[in-house]
Amino acid sequence: MKIQLTSYMDQVFPELQYFFKSGLHQKACYQLLKEAPTPDAIASMHMTHLSALLLKASHGHFKKEHAKALRVLARESVGSSDRSLSIQITHAIEQIELLDSQLKTVESEMQSIMLSLDSLIMTIPGIGFVNGGMILGEIGNIKRFSNASKVLAYAGLDPSVYQSGNFVAKRTRMSKRGSKPYVMH
């Protein structure tokens, strides 16, 4: 959806992504585009309203001078104020915000579940709630493995050694055995 939104903005207001130093995908830009998705709409906004919208959405980062510069940029834009694209822009932003909200809910639930499990996997440096949950979800009941090497083999982290007679290869490869990856349809 973010790529699609960028594509729409490249047609409608290509200069906007350079105005926001962090790019299009930030709260202040989304708030602006939900209300005024075309350069014409931004250029015709009352300065007080545009300034207040940017100030609030950016938590004080964008001041009145930024709003003035944005209005000038909108007036001089080479983009097209296509009504159908403006609808697509607002819908794309709504979809992105919905997906972000759903992702936060899932991550919060994973954190809650992982805290309730009190698993040792969380003591491994670099393993957070999401990665820990994914690992435990993939392994299932760890007690079904009699030792650590069987867990590694299940995960596909089992080095295979090529040897024939007295010859033993100097390099080893990881084997392709292990659990099948989950494929979404």
mmCIF file of C-alpha atoms in Angstrom:
data_model
loop_
_atom_site.group_PDB
_atom_site.id
_atom_site.type_symbol
_atom_site.label_atom_id
_atom_site.label_comp_id
_atom_site.label_asym_id
_atom_site.label_seq_id
_atom_site.Cartn_x
_atom_site.Cartn_y
_atom_site.Cartn_z
ATOM 1 C CA MET A 1 0.000 0.000 0.000
ATOM 2 C CA LYS A 2 2.890 2.359 0.746
ATOM 3 C CA ILE A 3 4.400 1.725 -2.670
ATOM 4 C CA GLN A 4 1.001 2.336 -4.259
ATOM 5 C CA LEU A 5 0.587 5.596 -2.332
ATOM 6 C CA THR A 6 4.046 6.729 -3.452
ATOM 7 C CA SER A 7 3.074 5.962 -7.048
ATOM 8 C CA TYR A 8 -0.093 8.062 -6.736
ATOM 9 C CA MET A 9 1.857 10.927 -5.187
ATOM 10 C CA ASP A 10 4.446 10.786 -7.973
ATOM 11 C CA GLN A 11 1.603 11.639 -10.363
ATOM 12 C CA VAL A 12 -0.308 14.106 -8.201
ATOM 13 C CA PHE A 13 2.323 15.992 -6.185
ATOM 14 C CA PRO A 14 5.849 14.600 -6.818
ATOM 15 C CA GLU A 15 7.564 17.405 -4.892
ATOM 16 C CA LEU A 16 5.840 16.507 -1.618
ATOM 17 C CA GLN A 17 8.101 13.569 -0.739
ATOM 18 C CA TYR A 18 11.094 15.942 -0.714
ATOM 19 C CA PHE A 19 9.296 18.459 1.484
ATOM 20 C CA PHE A 20 8.933 15.863 4.242
ATOM 21 C CA LYS A 21 12.547 14.894 4.929
ATOM 22 C CA SER A 22 11.524 11.469 6.251
ATOM 23 C CA GLY A 23 9.386 10.866 3.161
ATOM 24 C CA LEU A 24 5.663 10.541 2.641
ATOM 25 C CA HIS A 25 5.049 7.852 5.224
ATOM 26 C CA GLN A 26 4.693 9.820 8.416
ATOM 27 C CA LYS A 27 1.734 11.011 10.454
ATOM 28 C CA ALA A 28 1.949 14.684 9.466
ATOM 29 C CA CYS A 29 1.953 13.877 5.759
ATOM 30 C CA TYR A 30 -0.922 11.396 6.108
ATOM 31 C CA GLN A 31 -3.018 13.909 8.060
ATOM 32 C CA LEU A 32 -2.399 16.534 5.386
ATOM 33 C CA LEU A 33 -3.229 14.222 2.488
ATOM 34 C CA LYS A 34 -6.394 12.863 4.085
ATOM 35 C CA GLU A 35 -7.714 16.407 4.200
ATOM 36 C CA ALA A 36 -6.094 17.820 1.058
ATOM 37 C CA PRO A 37 -4.871 15.078 -1.320
ATOM 38 C CA THR A 38 -3.935 17.342 -4.255
ATOM 39 C CA PRO A 39 -1.629 20.340 -4.709
ATOM 40 C CA ASP A 40 -4.642 22.526 -5.580
ATOM 41 C CA ALA A 41 -6.383 21.537 -2.349
ATOM 42 C CA ILE A 42 -3.254 22.287 -0.302
ATOM 43 C CA ALA A 43 -2.658 25.603 -2.095
ATOM 44 C CA SER A 44 -6.238 26.704 -1.402
ATOM 45 C CA MET A 45 -6.196 25.802 2.311
ATOM 46 C CA HIS A 46 -6.406 28.735 4.716
ATOM 47 C CA MET A 47 -2.901 29.401 6.064
ATOM 48 C CA THR A 48 -4.029 29.286 9.712
ATOM 49 C CA HIS A 49 -5.670 25.902 9.186
ATOM 50 C CA LEU A 50 -2.739 24.447 7.214
ATOM 51 C CA SER A 51 -0.262 25.688 9.799
ATOM 52 C CA ALA A 52 -2.300 24.294 12.717
ATOM 53 C CA LEU A 53 -2.761 20.927 10.978
ATOM 54 C CA LEU A 54 0.967 20.518 10.335
ATOM 55 C CA LEU A 55 1.943 21.773 13.799
ATOM 56 C CA LYS A 56 -0.413 19.347 15.576
ATOM 57 C CA ALA A 57 0.268 16.296 13.367
ATOM 58 C CA SER A 58 4.053 16.767 13.598
ATOM 59 C CA HIS A 59 4.022 17.422 17.369
ATOM 60 C CA GLY A 60 5.431 20.922 16.889
ATOM 61 C CA HIS A 61 8.068 20.059 14.302
ATOM 62 C CA PHE A 62 6.436 21.884 11.353
ATOM 63 C CA LYS A 63 5.972 25.586 12.080
ATOM 64 C CA LYS A 64 4.148 28.332 10.181
ATOM 65 C CA GLU A 65 7.114 28.931 7.860
ATOM 66 C CA HIS A 66 6.941 25.275 6.798
ATOM 67 C CA ALA A 67 3.249 25.699 6.010
ATOM 68 C CA LYS A 68 4.029 28.762 3.877
ATOM 69 C CA ALA A 69 6.766 26.883 2.001
ATOM 70 C CA LEU A 70 4.403 23.950 1.452
ATOM 71 C CA ARG A 71 1.732 26.215 -0.007
ATOM 72 C CA VAL A 72 4.248 27.738 -2.431
ATOM 73 C CA LEU A 73 5.420 24.255 -3.387
ATOM 74 C CA ALA A 74 1.812 23.166 -3.987
ATOM 75 C CA ARG A 75 1.104 26.191 -6.187
ATOM 76 C CA GLU A 76 4.180 25.495 -8.320
ATOM 77 C CA SER A 77 3.757 21.708 -8.496
ATOM 78 C CA VAL A 78 4.026 19.937 -11.830
ATOM 79 C CA GLY A 79 1.591 17.291 -10.571
ATOM 80 C CA SER A 80 -1.925 16.668 -11.705
ATOM 81 C CA SER A 81 -4.932 17.425 -9.490
ATOM 82 C CA ASP A 82 -6.799 14.362 -10.731
ATOM 83 C CA ARG A 83 -9.971 13.749 -8.670
ATOM 84 C CA SER A 84 -9.855 9.973 -9.135
ATOM 85 C CA LEU A 85 -6.259 9.827 -7.895
ATOM 86 C CA SER A 86 -7.140 11.970 -4.876
ATOM 87 C CA ILE A 87 -9.746 9.365 -3.885
ATOM 88 C CA GLN A 88 -7.147 6.616 -4.322
ATOM 89 C CA ILE A 89 -4.707 8.579 -2.137
ATOM 90 C CA THR A 90 -7.156 8.934 0.760
ATOM 91 C CA HIS A 91 -8.168 5.271 0.508
ATOM 92 C CA ALA A 92 -4.523 4.126 0.451
ATOM 93 C CA ILE A 93 -3.769 6.161 3.587
ATOM 94 C CA GLU A 94 -6.813 4.719 5.362
ATOM 95 C CA GLN A 95 -5.671 1.189 4.417
ATOM 96 C CA ILE A 96 -2.116 1.838 5.641
ATOM 97 C CA GLU A 97 -3.412 3.199 8.940
ATOM 98 C CA LEU A 98 -5.758 0.217 9.358
ATOM 99 C CA LEU A 99 -2.964 -2.276 8.669
ATOM 100 C CA ASP A 100 -0.614 -0.436 11.054
ATOM 101 C CA SER A 101 -3.299 -0.577 13.752
ATOM 102 C CA GLN A 102 -3.892 -4.290 13.196
ATOM 103 C CA LEU A 103 -0.159 -4.980 13.290
ATOM 104 C CA LYS A 104 0.169 -3.149 16.612
ATOM 105 C CA THR A 105 -2.715 -5.222 18.019
ATOM 106 C CA VAL A 106 -1.098 -8.498 16.924
ATOM 107 C CA GLU A 107 2.307 -7.464 18.307
ATOM 108 C CA SER A 108 0.702 -6.461 21.602
ATOM 109 C CA GLU A 109 -1.042 -9.834 21.833
ATOM 110 C CA MET A 110 2.223 -11.640 21.044
ATOM 111 C CA GLN A 111 3.952 -9.685 23.804
ATOM 112 C CA SER A 112 1.192 -10.579 26.257
ATOM 113 C CA ILE A 113 1.368 -14.266 25.332
ATOM 114 C CA MET A 114 5.158 -14.357 25.540
ATOM 115 C CA LEU A 115 5.106 -12.684 28.964
ATOM 116 C CA SER A 116 2.586 -15.238 30.211
ATOM 117 C CA LEU A 117 4.731 -18.133 28.918
ATOM 118 C CA ASP A 118 7.835 -16.817 30.710
ATOM 119 C CA SER A 119 9.997 -18.701 28.191
ATOM 120 C CA LEU A 120 13.772 -18.970 28.416
ATOM 121 C CA ILE A 121 13.935 -17.975 24.771
ATOM 122 C CA MET A 122 13.394 -14.385 25.885
ATOM 123 C CA THR A 123 16.756 -14.459 27.679
ATOM 124 C CA ILE A 124 18.609 -14.764 24.357
ATOM 125 C CA PRO A 125 20.097 -11.392 23.366
ATOM 126 C CA GLY A 126 18.377 -9.990 20.280
ATOM 127 C CA ILE A 127 15.238 -12.102 20.614
ATOM 128 C CA GLY A 128 12.194 -9.934 21.183
ATOM 129 C CA PHE A 129 8.566 -10.831 21.740
ATOM 130 C CA VAL A 130 7.728 -11.197 18.046
ATOM 131 C CA ASN A 131 10.777 -13.304 17.092
ATOM 132 C CA GLY A 132 10.478 -15.349 20.273
ATOM 133 C CA GLY A 133 6.821 -16.020 19.549
ATOM 134 C CA MET A 134 7.583 -17.030 15.982
ATOM 135 C CA ILE A 135 10.315 -19.426 17.096
ATOM 136 C CA LEU A 136 8.134 -21.022 19.767
ATOM 137 C CA GLY A 137 5.235 -21.215 17.330
ATOM 138 C CA GLU A 138 7.391 -23.023 14.800
ATOM 139 C CA ILE A 139 8.976 -25.440 17.277
ATOM 140 C CA GLY A 140 5.826 -26.206 19.231
ATOM 141 C CA ASN A 141 6.409 -28.344 22.316
ATOM 142 C CA ILE A 142 10.182 -28.324 22.847
ATOM 143 C CA LYS A 143 9.968 -31.483 24.993
ATOM 144 C CA ARG A 144 9.344 -33.553 21.850
ATOM 145 C CA PHE A 145 13.064 -33.116 21.001
ATOM 146 C CA SER A 146 15.478 -35.250 23.016
ATOM 147 C CA ASN A 147 18.462 -32.915 22.506
ATOM 148 C CA ALA A 148 19.558 -29.583 21.029
ATOM 149 C CA SER A 149 20.946 -31.086 17.815
ATOM 150 C CA LYS A 150 17.477 -32.422 16.957
ATOM 151 C CA VAL A 151 16.008 -28.943 17.361
ATOM 152 C CA LEU A 152 18.733 -27.570 15.071
ATOM 153 C CA ALA A 153 18.048 -30.271 12.492
ATOM 154 C CA TYR A 154 14.305 -29.513 12.654
ATOM 155 C CA ALA A 155 15.065 -25.839 12.047
ATOM 156 C CA GLY A 156 17.214 -26.754 9.037
ATOM 157 C CA LEU A 157 20.409 -25.659 10.767
ATOM 158 C CA ASP A 158 22.006 -29.065 10.515
ATOM 159 C CA PRO A 159 25.414 -28.945 8.807
ATOM 160 C CA SER A 160 25.903 -31.780 6.361
ATOM 161 C CA VAL A 161 29.381 -33.172 5.794
ATOM 162 C CA TYR A 162 30.312 -34.633 2.432
ATOM 163 C CA GLN A 163 32.531 -37.648 2.777
ATOM 164 C CA SER A 164 33.336 -40.659 0.691
ATOM 165 C CA GLY A 165 35.780 -43.348 1.762
ATOM 166 C CA ASN A 166 38.773 -41.561 3.267
ATOM 167 C CA PHE A 167 37.844 -38.215 1.668
ATOM 168 C CA VAL A 168 36.203 -35.595 3.888
ATOM 169 C CA ALA A 169 35.259 -32.224 2.358
ATOM 170 C CA LYS A 170 36.838 -29.157 3.950
ATOM 171 C CA ARG A 171 33.629 -27.134 3.654
ATOM 172 C CA THR A 172 30.211 -28.046 4.910
ATOM 173 C CA ARG A 173 26.769 -26.877 3.878
ATOM 174 C CA MET A 174 23.558 -26.564 5.797
ATOM 175 C CA SER A 175 21.205 -29.405 5.004
ATOM 176 C CA LYS A 176 17.831 -28.804 3.410
ATOM 177 C CA ARG A 177 16.018 -30.962 5.882
ATOM 178 C CA GLY A 178 13.873 -29.455 8.570
ATOM 179 C CA SER A 179 10.341 -28.153 8.872
ATOM 180 C CA LYS A 180 8.602 -27.021 5.691
ATOM 181 C CA PRO A 181 8.304 -23.252 5.414
ATOM 182 C CA TYR A 182 4.831 -21.832 5.729
ATOM 183 C CA VAL A 183 3.510 -20.676 2.365
ATOM 184 C CA MET A 184 0.675 -18.169 2.187
ATOM 185 C CA HIS A 185 -1.853 -18.630 -0.607
#
